[in-house]
Amino acid sequence: MEKEKMITSEVDTLRLEVNDDGEYIMISADDATMFDRFASGIRHIVELSDQTAAKVEEIEKQYEGQSGFDTDMEKVAAISGINVEFSREAVRTVDSIFGEDTVKKVFRSTYNVIPDFLPSVNLITEFFEQVTPHMEKLFNRKLEAQEKASKARMGRYMPQDHKPPQRRK
């Protein structure tokens, strides 16, 4: 009996070390959903950030002109609740893009000391600022490889000789 073997090409991956303990995330441009997850995740966080800013502004207006310890505490608690809601959703979004527990890997040293740690808006933004150039590089490399492969594939099917066929005698 003849045995067949299918040969698949190597998957283009990028291993990003995310902390001093050597933990990493793997990103692959060959994952058909990665670019969409990344782009929609960033869009979602930007929209969430805009909504959060609007909610905080609304609370600021609500407490405008009021003072006193109890009032200040209520205002701070309300704003804090909105920021916590943003951070929780941002963590879910990051983990949905790069894999479960990505945020815990990135902030491992803090989670080791504070198990209930929740990264702030600034930390999530900083993470995206650091990972975005790597994503761009990976996807640009992928696009270049696809273009080169496409040209090579098409070259195999292009007629090498543009002369009309000759009749045999």
mmCIF file of C-alpha atoms in Angstrom:
data_model
loop_
_atom_site.group_PDB
_atom_site.id
_atom_site.type_symbol
_atom_site.label_atom_id
_atom_site.label_comp_id
_atom_site.label_asym_id
_atom_site.label_seq_id
_atom_site.Cartn_x
_atom_site.Cartn_y
_atom_site.Cartn_z
ATOM 1 C CA MET A 1 0.000 0.000 0.000
ATOM 2 C CA GLU A 2 1.290 3.396 -0.942
ATOM 3 C CA LYS A 3 1.437 6.004 1.775
ATOM 4 C CA GLU A 4 0.902 9.666 0.923
ATOM 5 C CA LYS A 5 2.335 12.546 2.862
ATOM 6 C CA MET A 6 1.165 16.113 2.597
ATOM 7 C CA ILE A 7 3.888 18.674 3.117
ATOM 8 C CA THR A 8 2.802 21.963 4.617
ATOM 9 C CA SER A 9 4.906 25.077 4.683
ATOM 10 C CA GLU A 10 6.216 26.590 7.876
ATOM 11 C CA VAL A 11 3.845 28.939 9.713
ATOM 12 C CA ASP A 12 5.212 32.474 10.017
ATOM 13 C CA THR A 13 5.134 33.324 13.724
ATOM 14 C CA LEU A 14 6.543 36.008 15.928
ATOM 15 C CA ARG A 15 7.443 35.264 19.518
ATOM 16 C CA LEU A 16 7.194 38.393 21.672
ATOM 17 C CA GLU A 17 8.723 38.174 25.121
ATOM 18 C CA VAL A 18 6.433 40.183 27.389
ATOM 19 C CA ASN A 19 8.143 40.138 30.769
ATOM 20 C CA ASP A 20 11.460 39.562 32.534
ATOM 21 C CA ASP A 21 10.440 35.989 33.445
ATOM 22 C CA GLY A 22 10.684 34.968 29.788
ATOM 23 C CA GLU A 23 6.936 34.575 29.247
ATOM 24 C CA TYR A 24 5.855 35.318 25.701
ATOM 25 C CA ILE A 25 2.948 35.586 23.316
ATOM 26 C CA MET A 26 2.955 34.063 19.851
ATOM 27 C CA ILE A 27 1.571 35.997 16.919
ATOM 28 C CA SER A 28 1.122 34.533 13.468
ATOM 29 C CA ALA A 29 0.427 36.415 10.277
ATOM 30 C CA ASP A 30 -0.720 33.060 8.893
ATOM 31 C CA ASP A 31 -3.647 33.121 11.335
ATOM 32 C CA ALA A 32 -6.400 34.339 9.030
ATOM 33 C CA THR A 33 -8.230 36.056 11.906
ATOM 34 C CA MET A 34 -5.275 37.798 13.602
ATOM 35 C CA PHE A 35 -5.333 41.060 11.656
ATOM 36 C CA ASP A 36 -9.115 41.381 12.016
ATOM 37 C CA ARG A 37 -8.928 40.623 15.753
ATOM 38 C CA PHE A 38 -6.149 43.171 16.205
ATOM 39 C CA ALA A 39 -7.829 45.935 14.173
ATOM 40 C CA SER A 40 -11.285 45.411 15.668
ATOM 41 C CA GLY A 41 -9.781 45.128 19.165
ATOM 42 C CA ILE A 42 -8.038 48.473 18.841
ATOM 43 C CA ARG A 43 -11.216 50.043 17.408
ATOM 44 C CA HIS A 44 -13.200 48.611 20.322
ATOM 45 C CA ILE A 45 -10.783 50.015 22.906
ATOM 46 C CA VAL A 46 -10.778 53.450 21.232
ATOM 47 C CA GLU A 47 -14.608 53.474 21.222
ATOM 48 C CA LEU A 48 -14.626 52.287 24.828
ATOM 49 C CA SER A 49 -12.164 55.033 25.755
ATOM 50 C CA ASP A 50 -14.369 57.675 24.125
ATOM 51 C CA GLN A 51 -17.447 56.340 25.945
ATOM 52 C CA THR A 52 -15.543 56.279 29.235
ATOM 53 C CA ALA A 53 -14.415 59.894 28.796
ATOM 54 C CA ALA A 54 -18.006 60.940 28.083
ATOM 55 C CA LYS A 55 -19.274 59.114 31.188
ATOM 56 C CA VAL A 56 -16.605 60.721 33.384
ATOM 57 C CA GLU A 57 -17.466 64.148 31.976
ATOM 58 C CA GLU A 58 -21.131 63.498 32.765
ATOM 59 C CA ILE A 59 -20.270 62.652 36.374
ATOM 60 C CA GLU A 60 -18.067 65.751 36.638
ATOM 61 C CA LYS A 61 -21.041 67.883 35.526
ATOM 62 C CA GLN A 62 -23.355 66.059 37.924
ATOM 63 C CA TYR A 63 -21.170 66.989 40.897
ATOM 64 C CA GLU A 64 -20.243 70.472 39.658
ATOM 65 C CA GLY A 65 -20.548 73.115 42.348
ATOM 66 C CA GLN A 66 -20.895 70.539 45.118
ATOM 67 C CA SER A 67 -18.236 70.073 47.744
ATOM 68 C CA GLY A 68 -17.664 68.219 50.941
ATOM 69 C CA PHE A 69 -16.044 64.971 51.895
ATOM 70 C CA ASP A 70 -19.095 62.752 51.248
ATOM 71 C CA THR A 71 -19.784 64.360 47.873
ATOM 72 C CA ASP A 72 -16.145 64.096 46.831
ATOM 73 C CA MET A 73 -16.070 60.435 47.828
ATOM 74 C CA GLU A 74 -19.253 59.675 45.861
ATOM 75 C CA LYS A 75 -17.795 61.410 42.795
ATOM 76 C CA VAL A 76 -14.468 59.559 43.072
ATOM 77 C CA ALA A 77 -16.269 56.222 43.553
ATOM 78 C CA ALA A 78 -18.485 56.838 40.507
ATOM 79 C CA ILE A 79 -15.514 57.752 38.302
ATOM 80 C CA SER A 80 -13.508 54.828 39.635
ATOM 81 C CA GLY A 81 -16.354 52.449 38.787
ATOM 82 C CA ILE A 82 -16.376 53.675 35.195
ATOM 83 C CA ASN A 83 -12.590 53.263 34.910
ATOM 84 C CA VAL A 84 -12.755 49.746 36.384
ATOM 85 C CA GLU A 85 -15.438 48.839 33.841
ATOM 86 C CA PHE A 86 -13.181 50.136 31.041
ATOM 87 C CA SER A 87 -10.142 48.230 32.329
ATOM 88 C CA ARG A 88 -12.015 44.940 32.655
ATOM 89 C CA GLU A 89 -13.318 45.204 29.104
ATOM 90 C CA ALA A 90 -9.882 46.228 27.810
ATOM 91 C CA VAL A 91 -8.297 43.166 29.479
ATOM 92 C CA ARG A 92 -10.927 40.907 27.865
ATOM 93 C CA THR A 93 -10.207 42.526 24.513
ATOM 94 C CA VAL A 94 -6.417 42.118 24.773
ATOM 95 C CA ASP A 95 -6.832 38.484 25.827
ATOM 96 C CA SER A 96 -9.211 37.858 22.919
ATOM 97 C CA ILE A 97 -6.619 39.192 20.473
ATOM 98 C CA PHE A 98 -3.426 37.601 21.783
ATOM 99 C CA GLY A 99 -4.659 34.655 23.815
ATOM 100 C CA GLU A 100 -5.913 33.906 27.285
ATOM 101 C CA ASP A 101 -3.972 35.487 30.164
ATOM 102 C CA THR A 102 -1.900 37.760 27.928
ATOM 103 C CA VAL A 103 -2.442 40.660 30.319
ATOM 104 C CA LYS A 104 -1.360 38.517 33.270
ATOM 105 C CA LYS A 105 1.810 37.561 31.388
ATOM 106 C CA VAL A 106 2.587 41.179 30.510
ATOM 107 C CA PHE A 107 2.118 42.363 34.103
ATOM 108 C CA ARG A 108 3.309 39.147 35.809
ATOM 109 C CA SER A 109 5.548 40.876 38.369
ATOM 110 C CA THR A 110 2.632 43.008 39.555
ATOM 111 C CA TYR A 111 0.181 40.081 39.591
ATOM 112 C CA ASN A 112 2.664 38.108 41.717
ATOM 113 C CA VAL A 113 2.441 40.813 44.383
ATOM 114 C CA ILE A 114 -1.150 41.986 43.797
ATOM 115 C CA PRO A 115 -3.235 39.028 42.543
ATOM 116 C CA ASP A 116 -6.346 41.184 41.954
ATOM 117 C CA PHE A 117 -4.437 43.793 39.939
ATOM 118 C CA LEU A 118 -6.358 45.450 37.101
ATOM 119 C CA PRO A 119 -4.270 47.464 34.617
ATOM 120 C CA SER A 120 -5.249 51.084 34.109
ATOM 121 C CA VAL A 121 -6.180 52.762 30.844
ATOM 122 C CA ASN A 122 -2.628 54.081 30.547
ATOM 123 C CA LEU A 123 -1.057 50.629 30.924
ATOM 124 C CA ILE A 124 -3.348 49.080 28.303
ATOM 125 C CA THR A 125 -2.593 51.956 25.917
ATOM 126 C CA GLU A 126 1.143 51.557 26.544
ATOM 127 C CA PHE A 127 0.879 47.821 25.784
ATOM 128 C CA PHE A 128 -0.759 48.537 22.409
ATOM 129 C CA GLU A 129 1.839 51.192 21.623
ATOM 130 C CA GLN A 130 4.584 48.633 22.239
ATOM 131 C CA VAL A 131 2.995 45.745 20.328
ATOM 132 C CA THR A 132 1.731 47.689 17.299
ATOM 133 C CA PRO A 133 5.137 48.102 15.578
ATOM 134 C CA HIS A 134 5.721 44.341 15.896
ATOM 135 C CA MET A 135 2.307 43.643 14.379
ATOM 136 C CA GLU A 136 2.975 46.034 11.499
ATOM 137 C CA LYS A 137 6.353 44.439 10.819
ATOM 138 C CA LEU A 138 4.876 40.929 10.869
ATOM 139 C CA PHE A 139 1.998 41.772 8.541
ATOM 140 C CA ASN A 140 4.189 43.783 6.158
ATOM 141 C CA ARG A 141 6.565 40.803 5.968
ATOM 142 C CA LYS A 142 3.570 38.549 5.289
ATOM 143 C CA LEU A 143 2.260 40.811 2.516
ATOM 144 C CA GLU A 144 5.682 40.932 0.861
ATOM 145 C CA ALA A 145 5.987 37.133 1.022
ATOM 146 C CA GLN A 146 2.497 36.694 -0.441
ATOM 147 C CA GLU A 147 3.264 39.081 -3.281
ATOM 148 C CA LYS A 148 6.530 37.302 -4.062
ATOM 149 C CA ALA A 149 4.888 33.865 -3.911
ATOM 150 C CA SER A 150 2.027 35.038 -6.098
ATOM 151 C CA LYS A 151 4.422 36.312 -8.758
ATOM 152 C CA ALA A 152 6.392 33.056 -8.640
ATOM 153 C CA ARG A 153 3.192 31.002 -8.940
ATOM 154 C CA MET A 154 1.933 33.076 -11.844
ATOM 155 C CA GLY A 155 5.324 32.771 -13.548
ATOM 156 C CA ARG A 156 4.848 29.004 -13.769
ATOM 157 C CA TYR A 157 1.622 29.425 -15.691
ATOM 158 C CA MET A 158 2.652 32.237 -17.987
ATOM 159 C CA PRO A 159 3.555 31.161 -21.507
ATOM 160 C CA GLN A 160 7.307 31.316 -21.880
ATOM 161 C CA ASP A 161 7.113 31.536 -25.620
ATOM 162 C CA HIS A 162 4.596 33.822 -27.242
ATOM 163 C CA LYS A 163 4.886 32.240 -30.695
ATOM 164 C CA PRO A 164 1.772 30.693 -32.115
ATOM 165 C CA PRO A 165 1.818 26.892 -32.179
ATOM 166 C CA GLN A 166 3.428 25.374 -35.291
ATOM 167 C CA ARG A 167 1.797 22.603 -37.275
ATOM 168 C CA ARG A 168 3.791 19.469 -37.569
ATOM 169 C CA LYS A 169 4.532 18.193 -41.059
#
